PDB file of C-alpha atoms in Angstrom:
ATOM      1  CA  UNK C   1      20.854 -26.714  22.839  1.00  0.00           C
ATOM      2  CA  UNK C   2      22.323 -25.727  26.218  1.00  0.00           C
ATOM      3  CA  UNK C   3      25.350 -24.251  24.409  1.00  0.00           C
ATOM      4  CA  UNK C   4      23.232 -22.028  22.170  1.00  0.00           C
ATOM      5  CA  UNK C   5      23.829 -18.407  23.103  1.00  0.00           C
ATOM      6  CA  UNK C   6      21.430 -16.010  24.779  1.00  0.00           C
ATOM      7  CA  UNK C   7      20.942 -12.764  22.866  1.00  0.00           C
ATOM      8  CA  UNK C   8      21.055  -9.631  25.027  1.00  0.00           C
ATOM      9  CA  UNK C   9      19.703  -6.535  23.298  1.00  0.00           C
ATOM     10  CA  UNK C  10      20.788  -3.194  24.693  1.00  0.00           C
ATOM     11  CA  UNK C  11      23.927  -4.918  25.922  1.00  0.00           C
ATOM     12  CA  UNK C  12      25.600  -1.613  26.810  1.00  0.00           C
ATOM     13  CA  UNK C  13      22.644  -0.303  28.849  1.00  0.00           C
ATOM     14  CA  UNK C  14      22.124  -0.201  32.590  1.00  0.00           C
ATOM     15  CA  UNK C  15      20.377  -3.553  32.789  1.00  0.00           C
ATOM     16  CA  UNK C  16      21.843  -5.152  29.669  1.00  0.00           C
ATOM     17  CA  UNK C  17      25.482  -4.958  30.668  1.00  0.00           C
ATOM     18  CA  UNK C  18      24.677  -6.402  34.077  1.00  0.00           C
ATOM     19  CA  UNK C  19      22.733  -9.259  32.513  1.00  0.00           C
ATOM     20  CA  UNK C  20      25.720  -9.956  30.257  1.00  0.00           C
ATOM     21  CA  UNK C  21      28.132  -9.966  33.206  1.00  0.00           C
ATOM     22  CA  UNK C  22      25.966 -12.412  35.159  1.00  0.00           C
ATOM     23  CA  UNK C  23      25.577 -14.781  32.218  1.00  0.00           C
ATOM     24  CA  UNK C  24      29.331 -14.767  31.678  1.00  0.00           C
ATOM     25  CA  UNK C  25      29.920 -15.453  35.366  1.00  0.00           C
ATOM     26  CA  UNK C  26      27.693 -18.505  34.929  1.00  0.00           C
ATOM     27  CA  UNK C  27      29.732 -19.478  31.833  1.00  0.00           C
ATOM     28  CA  UNK C  28      26.615 -19.280  29.674  1.00  0.00           C
ATOM     29  CA  UNK C  29      27.251 -18.276  26.042  1.00  0.00           C
ATOM     30  CA  UNK C  30      25.945 -14.778  25.427  1.00  0.00           C
ATOM     31  CA  UNK C  31      25.668 -12.611  22.318  1.00  0.00           C
ATOM     32  CA  UNK C  32      25.796  -8.902  23.089  1.00  0.00           C
ATOM     33  CA  UNK C  33      23.948  -6.742  20.586  1.00  0.00           C
ATOM     34  CA  UNK C  34      23.519  -3.004  20.193  1.00  0.00           C
ATOM     35  CA  UNK C  35      23.594  -0.307  17.539  1.00  0.00           C
ATOM     36  CA  UNK C  36      27.254   0.511  18.165  1.00  0.00           C
ATOM     37  CA  UNK C  37      29.198  -2.399  19.680  1.00  0.00           C
ATOM     38  CA  UNK C  38      29.172  -6.177  19.727  1.00  0.00           C
ATOM     39  CA  UNK C  39      26.763  -7.766  17.272  1.00  0.00           C
ATOM     40  CA  UNK C  40      25.146  -5.004  15.229  1.00  0.00           C
ATOM     41  CA  UNK C  41      21.437  -4.695  15.975  1.00  0.00           C
ATOM     42  CA  UNK C  42      18.961  -1.952  15.184  1.00  0.00           C
ATOM     43  CA  UNK C  43      15.166  -2.223  15.418  1.00  0.00           C
ATOM     44  CA  UNK C  44      14.981   0.155  12.484  1.00  0.00           C
ATOM     45  CA  UNK C  45      17.223  -2.047  10.294  1.00  0.00           C
ATOM     46  CA  UNK C  46      15.582  -5.486   9.880  1.00  0.00           C
ATOM     47  CA  UNK C  47      18.606  -6.712   7.957  1.00  0.00           C
ATOM     48  CA  UNK C  48      20.477  -6.806  11.295  1.00  0.00           C
ATOM     49  CA  UNK C  49      17.931  -9.086  12.963  1.00  0.00           C
ATOM     50  CA  UNK C  50      18.797 -12.365  11.258  1.00  0.00           C
ATOM     51  CA  UNK C  51      22.524 -12.390  12.132  1.00  0.00           C
ATOM     52  CA  UNK C  52      21.730 -11.377  15.721  1.00  0.00           C
ATOM     53  CA  UNK C  53      19.186 -14.196  16.081  1.00  0.00           C
ATOM     54  CA  UNK C  54      21.200 -16.913  14.345  1.00  0.00           C
ATOM     55  CA  UNK C  55      21.308 -19.959  16.623  1.00  0.00           C
ATOM     56  CA  UNK C  56      20.149 -18.231  19.816  1.00  0.00           C
ATOM     57  CA  UNK C  57      17.831 -19.930  22.321  1.00  0.00           C
ATOM     58  CA  UNK C  58      16.549 -16.973  24.344  1.00  0.00           C
ATOM     59  CA  UNK C  59      16.420 -13.187  24.104  1.00  0.00           C
ATOM     60  CA  UNK C  60      16.602 -10.400  26.661  1.00  0.00           C
ATOM     61  CA  UNK C  61      14.535  -7.748  24.897  1.00  0.00           C
ATOM     62  CA  UNK C  62      14.837  -4.070  25.816  1.00  0.00           C
ATOM     63  CA  UNK C  63      12.645  -1.756  23.739  1.00  0.00           C
ATOM     64  CA  UNK C  64      12.961   1.983  24.286  1.00  0.00           C
ATOM     65  CA  UNK C  65       9.468   3.354  23.944  1.00  0.00           C
ATOM     66  CA  UNK C  66      10.565   6.854  22.985  1.00  0.00           C
ATOM     67  CA  UNK C  67      12.779   5.599  20.147  1.00  0.00           C
ATOM     68  CA  UNK C  68      11.270   2.307  18.913  1.00  0.00           C
ATOM     69  CA  UNK C  69       8.170   1.794  16.804  1.00  0.00           C
ATOM     70  CA  UNK C  70       6.006  -0.863  18.512  1.00  0.00           C
ATOM     71  CA  UNK C  71       5.397  -2.392  15.093  1.00  0.00           C
ATOM     72  CA  UNK C  72       9.146  -3.029  14.791  1.00  0.00           C
ATOM     73  CA  UNK C  73       9.218  -4.834  18.134  1.00  0.00           C
ATOM     74  CA  UNK C  74       6.233  -6.935  17.077  1.00  0.00           C
ATOM     75  CA  UNK C  75       7.939  -7.867  13.827  1.00  0.00           C
ATOM     76  CA  UNK C  76      11.193  -8.666  15.622  1.00  0.00           C
ATOM     77  CA  UNK C  77       9.495 -10.868  18.236  1.00  0.00           C
ATOM     78  CA  UNK C  78       7.824 -12.907  15.491  1.00  0.00           C
ATOM     79  CA  UNK C  79      11.080 -13.101  13.544  1.00  0.00           C
ATOM     80  CA  UNK C  80      12.720 -14.447  16.704  1.00  0.00           C
ATOM     81  CA  UNK C  81      10.051 -17.136  17.013  1.00  0.00           C
ATOM     82  CA  UNK C  82      10.526 -18.085  13.374  1.00  0.00           C
ATOM     83  CA  UNK C  83      14.269 -18.398  14.040  1.00  0.00           C
ATOM     84  CA  UNK C  84      13.585 -20.938  16.794  1.00  0.00           C
ATOM     85  CA  UNK C  85      13.611 -18.715  19.879  1.00  0.00           C
ATOM     86  CA  UNK C  86      11.160 -20.031  22.458  1.00  0.00           C
ATOM     87  CA  UNK C  87      11.962 -17.759  25.385  1.00  0.00           C
ATOM     88  CA  UNK C  88      11.911 -13.958  25.576  1.00  0.00           C
ATOM     89  CA  UNK C  89      12.377 -11.896  28.729  1.00  0.00           C
ATOM     90  CA  UNK C  90      11.053  -8.379  28.173  1.00  0.00           C
ATOM     91  CA  UNK C  91      12.085  -5.336  30.182  1.00  0.00           C
ATOM     92  CA  UNK C  92       8.903  -3.280  30.510  1.00  0.00           C
ATOM     93  CA  UNK C  93       7.858  -0.400  32.762  1.00  0.00           C
ATOM     94  CA  UNK C  94       5.026  -0.206  35.226  1.00  0.00           C
ATOM     95  CA  UNK C  95       2.282   2.358  35.219  1.00  0.00           C
ATOM     96  CA  UNK C  96      -0.298   3.090  37.885  1.00  0.00           C
ATOM     97  CA  UNK C  97      -1.591   0.255  40.091  1.00  0.00           C
ATOM     98  CA  UNK C  98       1.135  -2.060  38.812  1.00  0.00           C
ATOM     99  CA  UNK C  99      -0.269  -2.191  35.286  1.00  0.00           C
ATOM    100  CA  UNK C 100       1.968  -1.803  32.261  1.00  0.00           C
ATOM    101  CA  UNK C 101       2.870   1.748  31.462  1.00  0.00           C
ATOM    102  CA  UNK C 102       0.715   2.704  28.447  1.00  0.00           C
ATOM    103  CA  UNK C 103       3.795   3.133  26.242  1.00  0.00           C
ATOM    104  CA  UNK C 104       4.810  -0.447  27.021  1.00  0.00           C
ATOM    105  CA  UNK C 105       1.499  -2.255  26.480  1.00  0.00           C
ATOM    106  CA  UNK C 106       2.117  -2.962  22.788  1.00  0.00           C
ATOM    107  CA  UNK C 107       5.581  -4.353  23.533  1.00  0.00           C
ATOM    108  CA  UNK C 108       4.195  -6.726  26.156  1.00  0.00           C
ATOM    109  CA  UNK C 109       1.477  -7.977  23.825  1.00  0.00           C
ATOM    110  CA  UNK C 110       4.031  -8.557  21.061  1.00  0.00           C
ATOM    111  CA  UNK C 111       6.093 -10.869  23.251  1.00  0.00           C
ATOM    112  CA  UNK C 112       3.123 -12.748  24.696  1.00  0.00           C
ATOM    113  CA  UNK C 113       1.798 -13.397  21.194  1.00  0.00           C
ATOM    114  CA  UNK C 114       5.140 -14.466  19.715  1.00  0.00           C
ATOM    115  CA  UNK C 115       6.692 -17.110  21.968  1.00  0.00           C
ATOM    116  CA  UNK C 116       5.446 -19.769  24.408  1.00  0.00           C
ATOM    117  CA  UNK C 117       7.965 -18.943  27.162  1.00  0.00           C
ATOM    118  CA  UNK C 118       7.682 -15.246  27.890  1.00  0.00           C
ATOM    119  CA  UNK C 119       8.439 -13.324  31.053  1.00  0.00           C
ATOM    120  CA  UNK C 120       7.599  -9.645  31.589  1.00  0.00           C
ATOM    121  CA  UNK C 121       9.704  -7.507  33.952  1.00  0.00           C
ATOM    122  CA  UNK C 122       7.563  -4.493  34.793  1.00  0.00           C
ATOM    123  CA  UNK C 123      10.112  -2.264  36.496  1.00  0.00           C
ATOM    124  CA  UNK C 124       9.770   0.816  38.668  1.00  0.00           C
ATOM    125  CA  UNK C 125      12.111   3.791  38.232  1.00  0.00           C
ATOM    126  CA  UNK C 126      15.766   2.753  38.356  1.00  0.00           C
ATOM    127  CA  UNK C 127      17.779   3.802  41.391  1.00  0.00           C
ATOM    128  CA  UNK C 128      20.717   4.130  38.978  1.00  0.00           C
ATOM    129  CA  UNK C 129      19.013   7.061  37.273  1.00  0.00           C
ATOM    130  CA  UNK C 130      20.654   9.083  40.061  1.00  0.00           C
ATOM    131  CA  UNK C 131      24.147   7.688  39.497  1.00  0.00           C
ATOM    132  CA  UNK C 132      24.356   6.791  35.799  1.00  0.00           C
ATOM    133  CA  UNK C 133      21.669   8.680  33.914  1.00  0.00           C
ATOM    134  CA  UNK C 134      19.765  11.916  33.524  1.00  0.00           C
ATOM    135  CA  UNK C 135      19.419  12.658  37.240  1.00  0.00           C
ATOM    136  CA  UNK C 136      23.171  12.474  37.893  1.00  0.00           C
ATOM    137  CA  UNK C 137      23.836  16.010  36.661  1.00  0.00           C
ATOM    138  CA  UNK C 138      21.206  17.576  38.967  1.00  0.00           C
ATOM    139  CA  UNK C 139      22.598  15.536  41.862  1.00  0.00           C
ATOM    140  CA  UNK C 140      26.081  16.853  41.155  1.00  0.00           C
ATOM    141  CA  UNK C 141      24.761  20.412  40.910  1.00  0.00           C
ATOM    142  CA  UNK C 142      23.390  20.009  44.427  1.00  0.00           C
ATOM    143  CA  UNK C 143      19.785  20.626  43.441  1.00  0.00           C
ATOM    144  CA  UNK C 144      17.133  18.186  42.250  1.00  0.00           C
ATOM    145  CA  UNK C 145      14.627  20.608  40.711  1.00  0.00           C
ATOM    146  CA  UNK C 146      11.758  18.407  39.524  1.00  0.00           C
ATOM    147  CA  UNK C 147       7.978  18.690  38.977  1.00  0.00           C
ATOM    148  CA  UNK C 148       7.298  15.638  41.140  1.00  0.00           C
ATOM    149  CA  UNK C 149       5.720  17.416  44.101  1.00  0.00           C
ATOM    150  CA  UNK C 150       5.652  15.186  47.169  1.00  0.00           C
ATOM    151  CA  UNK C 151       5.166  12.065  45.069  1.00  0.00           C
ATOM    152  CA  UNK C 152       7.034   8.917  46.031  1.00  0.00           C
ATOM    153  CA  UNK C 153       8.551   6.092  44.005  1.00  0.00           C
ATOM    154  CA  UNK C 154       9.680   2.587  45.012  1.00  0.00           C
ATOM    155  CA  UNK C 155      12.987   2.897  43.167  1.00  0.00           C
ATOM    156  CA  UNK C 156      14.419  -0.465  42.083  1.00  0.00           C
ATOM    157  CA  UNK C 157      18.108  -1.332  41.931  1.00  0.00           C
ATOM    158  CA  UNK C 158      18.986  -2.490  38.426  1.00  0.00           C
ATOM    159  CA  UNK C 159      21.104  -5.235  39.990  1.00  0.00           C
ATOM    160  CA  UNK C 160      17.820  -6.802  41.105  1.00  0.00           C
ATOM    161  CA  UNK C 161      16.381  -6.444  37.608  1.00  0.00           C
ATOM    162  CA  UNK C 162      19.438  -8.183  36.164  1.00  0.00           C
ATOM    163  CA  UNK C 163      19.193 -10.998  38.704  1.00  0.00           C
ATOM    164  CA  UNK C 164      15.535 -11.602  37.836  1.00  0.00           C
ATOM    165  CA  UNK C 165      16.258 -11.394  34.105  1.00  0.00           C
ATOM    166  CA  UNK C 166      19.012 -14.007  34.324  1.00  0.00           C
ATOM    167  CA  UNK C 167      16.829 -16.296  36.430  1.00  0.00           C
ATOM    168  CA  UNK C 168      14.066 -16.050  33.832  1.00  0.00           C
ATOM    169  CA  UNK C 169      16.441 -16.507  30.889  1.00  0.00           C
ATOM    170  CA  UNK C 170      18.137 -19.593  32.309  1.00  0.00           C
ATOM    171  CA  UNK C 171      15.826 -21.248  34.828  1.00  0.00           C
ATOM    172  CA  UNK C 172      12.455 -22.910  35.114  1.00  0.00           C
ATOM    173  CA  UNK C 173       9.233 -21.608  36.618  1.00  0.00           C
ATOM    174  CA  UNK C 174       9.260 -18.109  35.145  1.00  0.00           C
ATOM    175  CA  UNK C 175       7.463 -18.671  31.832  1.00  0.00           C
ATOM    176  CA  UNK C 176       4.151 -16.837  31.662  1.00  0.00           C
ATOM    177  CA  UNK C 177       5.007 -14.649  34.655  1.00  0.00           C
ATOM    178  CA  UNK C 178       4.767 -10.884  34.931  1.00  0.00           C
ATOM    179  CA  UNK C 179       7.006  -9.569  37.692  1.00  0.00           C
ATOM    180  CA  UNK C 180       6.444  -6.070  39.034  1.00  0.00           C
ATOM    181  CA  UNK C 181       9.911  -5.077  40.232  1.00  0.00           C
ATOM    182  CA  UNK C 182      10.297  -2.400  42.893  1.00  0.00           C
ATOM    183  CA  UNK C 183      12.446  -1.583  45.857  1.00  0.00           C
ATOM    184  CA  UNK C 184      11.244  -2.344  49.399  1.00  0.00           C
ATOM    185  CA  UNK C 185       9.901   1.146  50.147  1.00  0.00           C
ATOM    186  CA  UNK C 186       8.521   4.207  48.388  1.00  0.00           C
ATOM    187  CA  UNK C 187      10.650   7.331  48.765  1.00  0.00           C
ATOM    188  CA  UNK C 188      10.128  10.991  47.926  1.00  0.00           C
ATOM    189  CA  UNK C 189      12.783  12.897  46.035  1.00  0.00           C
ATOM    190  CA  UNK C 190      13.453  14.700  49.287  1.00  0.00           C
ATOM    191  CA  UNK C 191      14.240  11.316  50.843  1.00  0.00           C
ATOM    192  CA  UNK C 192      16.560  10.541  47.936  1.00  0.00           C
ATOM    193  CA  UNK C 193      18.388  13.853  48.302  1.00  0.00           C
ATOM    194  CA  UNK C 194      18.835  13.276  52.035  1.00  0.00           C
ATOM    195  CA  UNK C 195      20.151   9.747  51.502  1.00  0.00           C
ATOM    196  CA  UNK C 196      22.627  10.758  48.803  1.00  0.00           C
ATOM    197  CA  UNK C 197      23.799  13.660  50.970  1.00  0.00           C
ATOM    198  CA  UNK C 198      24.336  11.356  53.934  1.00  0.00           C
ATOM    199  CA  UNK C 199      26.273   8.598  52.182  1.00  0.00           C
ATOM    200  CA  UNK C 200      28.331  10.780  49.828  1.00  0.00           C
ATOM    201  CA  UNK C 201      29.042  13.900  51.860  1.00  0.00           C
ATOM    202  CA  UNK C 202      27.854  15.857  48.804  1.00  0.00           C
ATOM    203  CA  UNK C 203      24.975  18.084  49.860  1.00  0.00           C
ATOM    204  CA  UNK C 204      21.876  17.732  47.706  1.00  0.00           C
ATOM    205  CA  UNK C 205      18.448  19.281  48.163  1.00  0.00           C
ATOM    206  CA  UNK C 206      15.157  18.645  46.412  1.00  0.00           C
ATOM    207  CA  UNK C 207      13.247  21.633  45.009  1.00  0.00           C
ATOM    208  CA  UNK C 208       9.730  21.071  43.600  1.00  0.00           C
ATOM    209  CA  UNK C 209       9.186  23.137  40.462  1.00  0.00           C
ATOM    210  CA  UNK C 210       6.457  23.523  37.856  1.00  0.00           C
ATOM    211  CA  UNK C 211       6.281  21.407  34.726  1.00  0.00           C
ATOM    212  CA  UNK C 212       6.939  24.503  32.627  1.00  0.00           C
ATOM    213  CA  UNK C 213      10.101  25.407  34.551  1.00  0.00           C
ATOM    214  CA  UNK C 214      11.383  21.846  34.314  1.00  0.00           C
ATOM    215  CA  UNK C 215      10.590  21.495  30.617  1.00  0.00           C
ATOM    216  CA  UNK C 216      12.375  24.747  29.854  1.00  0.00           C
ATOM    217  CA  UNK C 217      15.445  23.572  31.774  1.00  0.00           C
ATOM    218  CA  UNK C 218      15.584  20.286  29.843  1.00  0.00           C
ATOM    219  CA  UNK C 219      15.128  22.059  26.526  1.00  0.00           C
ATOM    220  CA  UNK C 220      17.931  24.415  27.477  1.00  0.00           C
ATOM    221  CA  UNK C 221      20.196  21.404  28.001  1.00  0.00           C
ATOM    222  CA  UNK C 222      19.527  20.268  24.433  1.00  0.00           C
ATOM    223  CA  UNK C 223      17.017  17.472  25.015  1.00  0.00           C
ATOM    224  CA  UNK C 224      14.631  17.006  22.056  1.00  0.00           C
ATOM    225  CA  UNK C 225      11.028  18.078  22.506  1.00  0.00           C
ATOM    226  CA  UNK C 226       9.658  14.527  22.542  1.00  0.00           C
ATOM    227  CA  UNK C 227      12.022  13.487  25.328  1.00  0.00           C
ATOM    228  CA  UNK C 228      11.248  16.648  27.318  1.00  0.00           C
ATOM    229  CA  UNK C 229       7.513  15.962  27.189  1.00  0.00           C
ATOM    230  CA  UNK C 230       7.925  12.253  27.991  1.00  0.00           C
ATOM    231  CA  UNK C 231      10.086  12.900  31.064  1.00  0.00           C
ATOM    232  CA  UNK C 232       7.818  15.718  32.265  1.00  0.00           C
ATOM    233  CA  UNK C 233       4.826  13.391  31.925  1.00  0.00           C
ATOM    234  CA  UNK C 234       6.598  10.755  34.038  1.00  0.00           C
ATOM    235  CA  UNK C 235       7.381  13.312  36.729  1.00  0.00           C
ATOM    236  CA  UNK C 236       3.756  14.389  36.875  1.00  0.00           C
ATOM    237  CA  UNK C 237       2.692  10.748  37.214  1.00  0.00           C
ATOM    238  CA  UNK C 238       4.923  10.489  40.282  1.00  0.00           C
ATOM    239  CA  UNK C 239       3.389  13.675  41.690  1.00  0.00           C
ATOM    240  CA  UNK C 240      -0.029  11.956  41.430  1.00  0.00           C
ATOM    241  CA  UNK C 241       1.223   8.991  43.434  1.00  0.00           C
ATOM    242  CA  UNK C 242       1.654   6.533  40.542  1.00  0.00           C
ATOM    243  CA  UNK C 243       4.920   5.169  41.933  1.00  0.00           C
ATOM    244  CA  UNK C 244       3.968   4.572  45.558  1.00  0.00           C
ATOM    245  CA  UNK C 245       3.057   0.908  45.171  1.00  0.00           C
ATOM    246  CA  UNK C 246       5.613  -1.549  46.615  1.00  0.00           C
ATOM    247  CA  UNK C 247       5.423  -4.906  44.823  1.00  0.00           C
ATOM    248  CA  UNK C 248       6.690  -8.409  45.555  1.00  0.00           C
ATOM    249  CA  UNK C 249       8.125  -9.235  42.127  1.00  0.00           C
ATOM    250  CA  UNK C 250      11.732  -9.592  43.266  1.00  0.00           C
ATOM    251  CA  UNK C 251      10.695 -11.897  46.087  1.00  0.00           C
ATOM    252  CA  UNK C 252       8.449 -13.979  43.822  1.00  0.00           C
ATOM    253  CA  UNK C 253      11.215 -14.423  41.260  1.00  0.00           C
ATOM    254  CA  UNK C 254      14.230 -14.859  43.536  1.00  0.00           C
ATOM    255  CA  UNK C 255      12.911 -15.762  46.977  1.00  0.00           C
ATOM    256  CA  UNK C 256      14.618 -12.772  48.593  1.00  0.00           C
ATOM    257  CA  UNK C 257      13.850  -9.155  49.375  1.00  0.00           C
ATOM    258  CA  UNK C 258      14.873  -6.391  46.944  1.00  0.00           C
ATOM    259  CA  UNK C 259      17.814  -4.153  47.767  1.00  0.00           C
ATOM    260  CA  UNK C 260      16.979  -0.892  49.470  1.00  0.00           C
ATOM    261  CA  UNK C 261      17.763   2.524  48.040  1.00  0.00           C
ATOM    262  CA  UNK C 262      20.063   3.054  51.010  1.00  0.00           C
ATOM    263  CA  UNK C 263      22.097  -0.033  50.101  1.00  0.00           C
ATOM    264  CA  UNK C 264      22.299   1.106  46.494  1.00  0.00           C
ATOM    265  CA  UNK C 265      23.391   4.592  47.543  1.00  0.00           C
ATOM    266  CA  UNK C 266      26.087   3.285  49.898  1.00  0.00           C
ATOM    267  CA  UNK C 267      27.546   1.159  47.110  1.00  0.00           C
ATOM    268  CA  UNK C 268      27.330   3.925  44.515  1.00  0.00           C
ATOM    269  CA  UNK C 269      29.011   6.414  46.842  1.00  0.00           C
ATOM    270  CA  UNK C 270      31.808   3.963  47.647  1.00  0.00           C
ATOM    271  CA  UNK C 271      32.359   3.522  43.891  1.00  0.00           C
ATOM    272  CA  UNK C 272      32.708   7.300  43.474  1.00  0.00           C
ATOM    273  CA  UNK C 273      29.435   7.968  41.663  1.00  0.00           C
ATOM    274  CA  UNK C 274      28.948  11.346  43.321  1.00  0.00           C
ATOM    275  CA  UNK C 275      32.547  12.367  43.902  1.00  0.00           C
ATOM    276  CA  UNK C 276      33.201  15.943  42.805  1.00  0.00           C
TER     277      UNK C 276
END
C-alpha cells in the first residue's frame, strides 16, 4: 500500500507542481494529472477519472470554482472513494472570519462526505499572485491599480501550502482537520508595492480605483466577463476587510511559523521574477 501513488490534480499549477516536487524529493510515487500534461484528467470528462484514480491511495484535489461544476467535484470525490481512496486533501479558499469562501463550500462538503480521511486547506490569497499570476503584469507596469481600497490581506506563500498538503497526504494527525493558511501579517496593497519596490529595485505604486474602472481594464485585456466579475468581487471583499485575519493553520499543521511576504519577495526577486 505504501508504494501506491498519490494523485495530484492540477499538477502544473502553483501549488500542484510544488506538491509534486516535494513528494518526489521524499521518493513517494506520485501521479501528476491535468488537462494537458501527465495523466489526462478533466472534471468535465468523467471517462478520464478512472485511469487517473487507478491504484492511488490519496488525492490532492484542486477545484477551480470559476471553471468547475460543484456537482462534478462531488461525483469525482465519490468515484475516488469507490476506487479505494481513503484520503483527500482539498485546496479550498477562505472567506470572511476564516469560514470557507462561499464558492468553495460545496467542494468542502463533497470531500467530507466522500472519504474518512479528509483535510481542508482553506488558503488566503497567494503571495505568488504577484510573481506568477494575474498581478504580475500590473507589477511590471509599475502600477497596481485595484479596487481594494485600504483593505489588507494575510498573503500566504504557496510553499507553505505545499508543505502542509504533503504533510496531510503522507503523515498522521491531519485527518478531519481544516487548516486556515495565511501569512504571519496582514498587508495592504500599498505595503506590497513598497516591499516589491525595495527588494527588486523596480518601482511599483498602488493606486486605488473604482470597481468599474478595474472591470473595464480587465475586460480590455481579454478576460471573460465571469472572470472579471469574480476577481472584482474578491477585490471588494478585501476592501471590506475580509482578508485581515491572521490564522495559525501553518503552525498547527507543521509546528512552525509561516513565511513572511518579505521572505517570499526576497526569494522571488533573487529568482528574477520582477526583472525587466
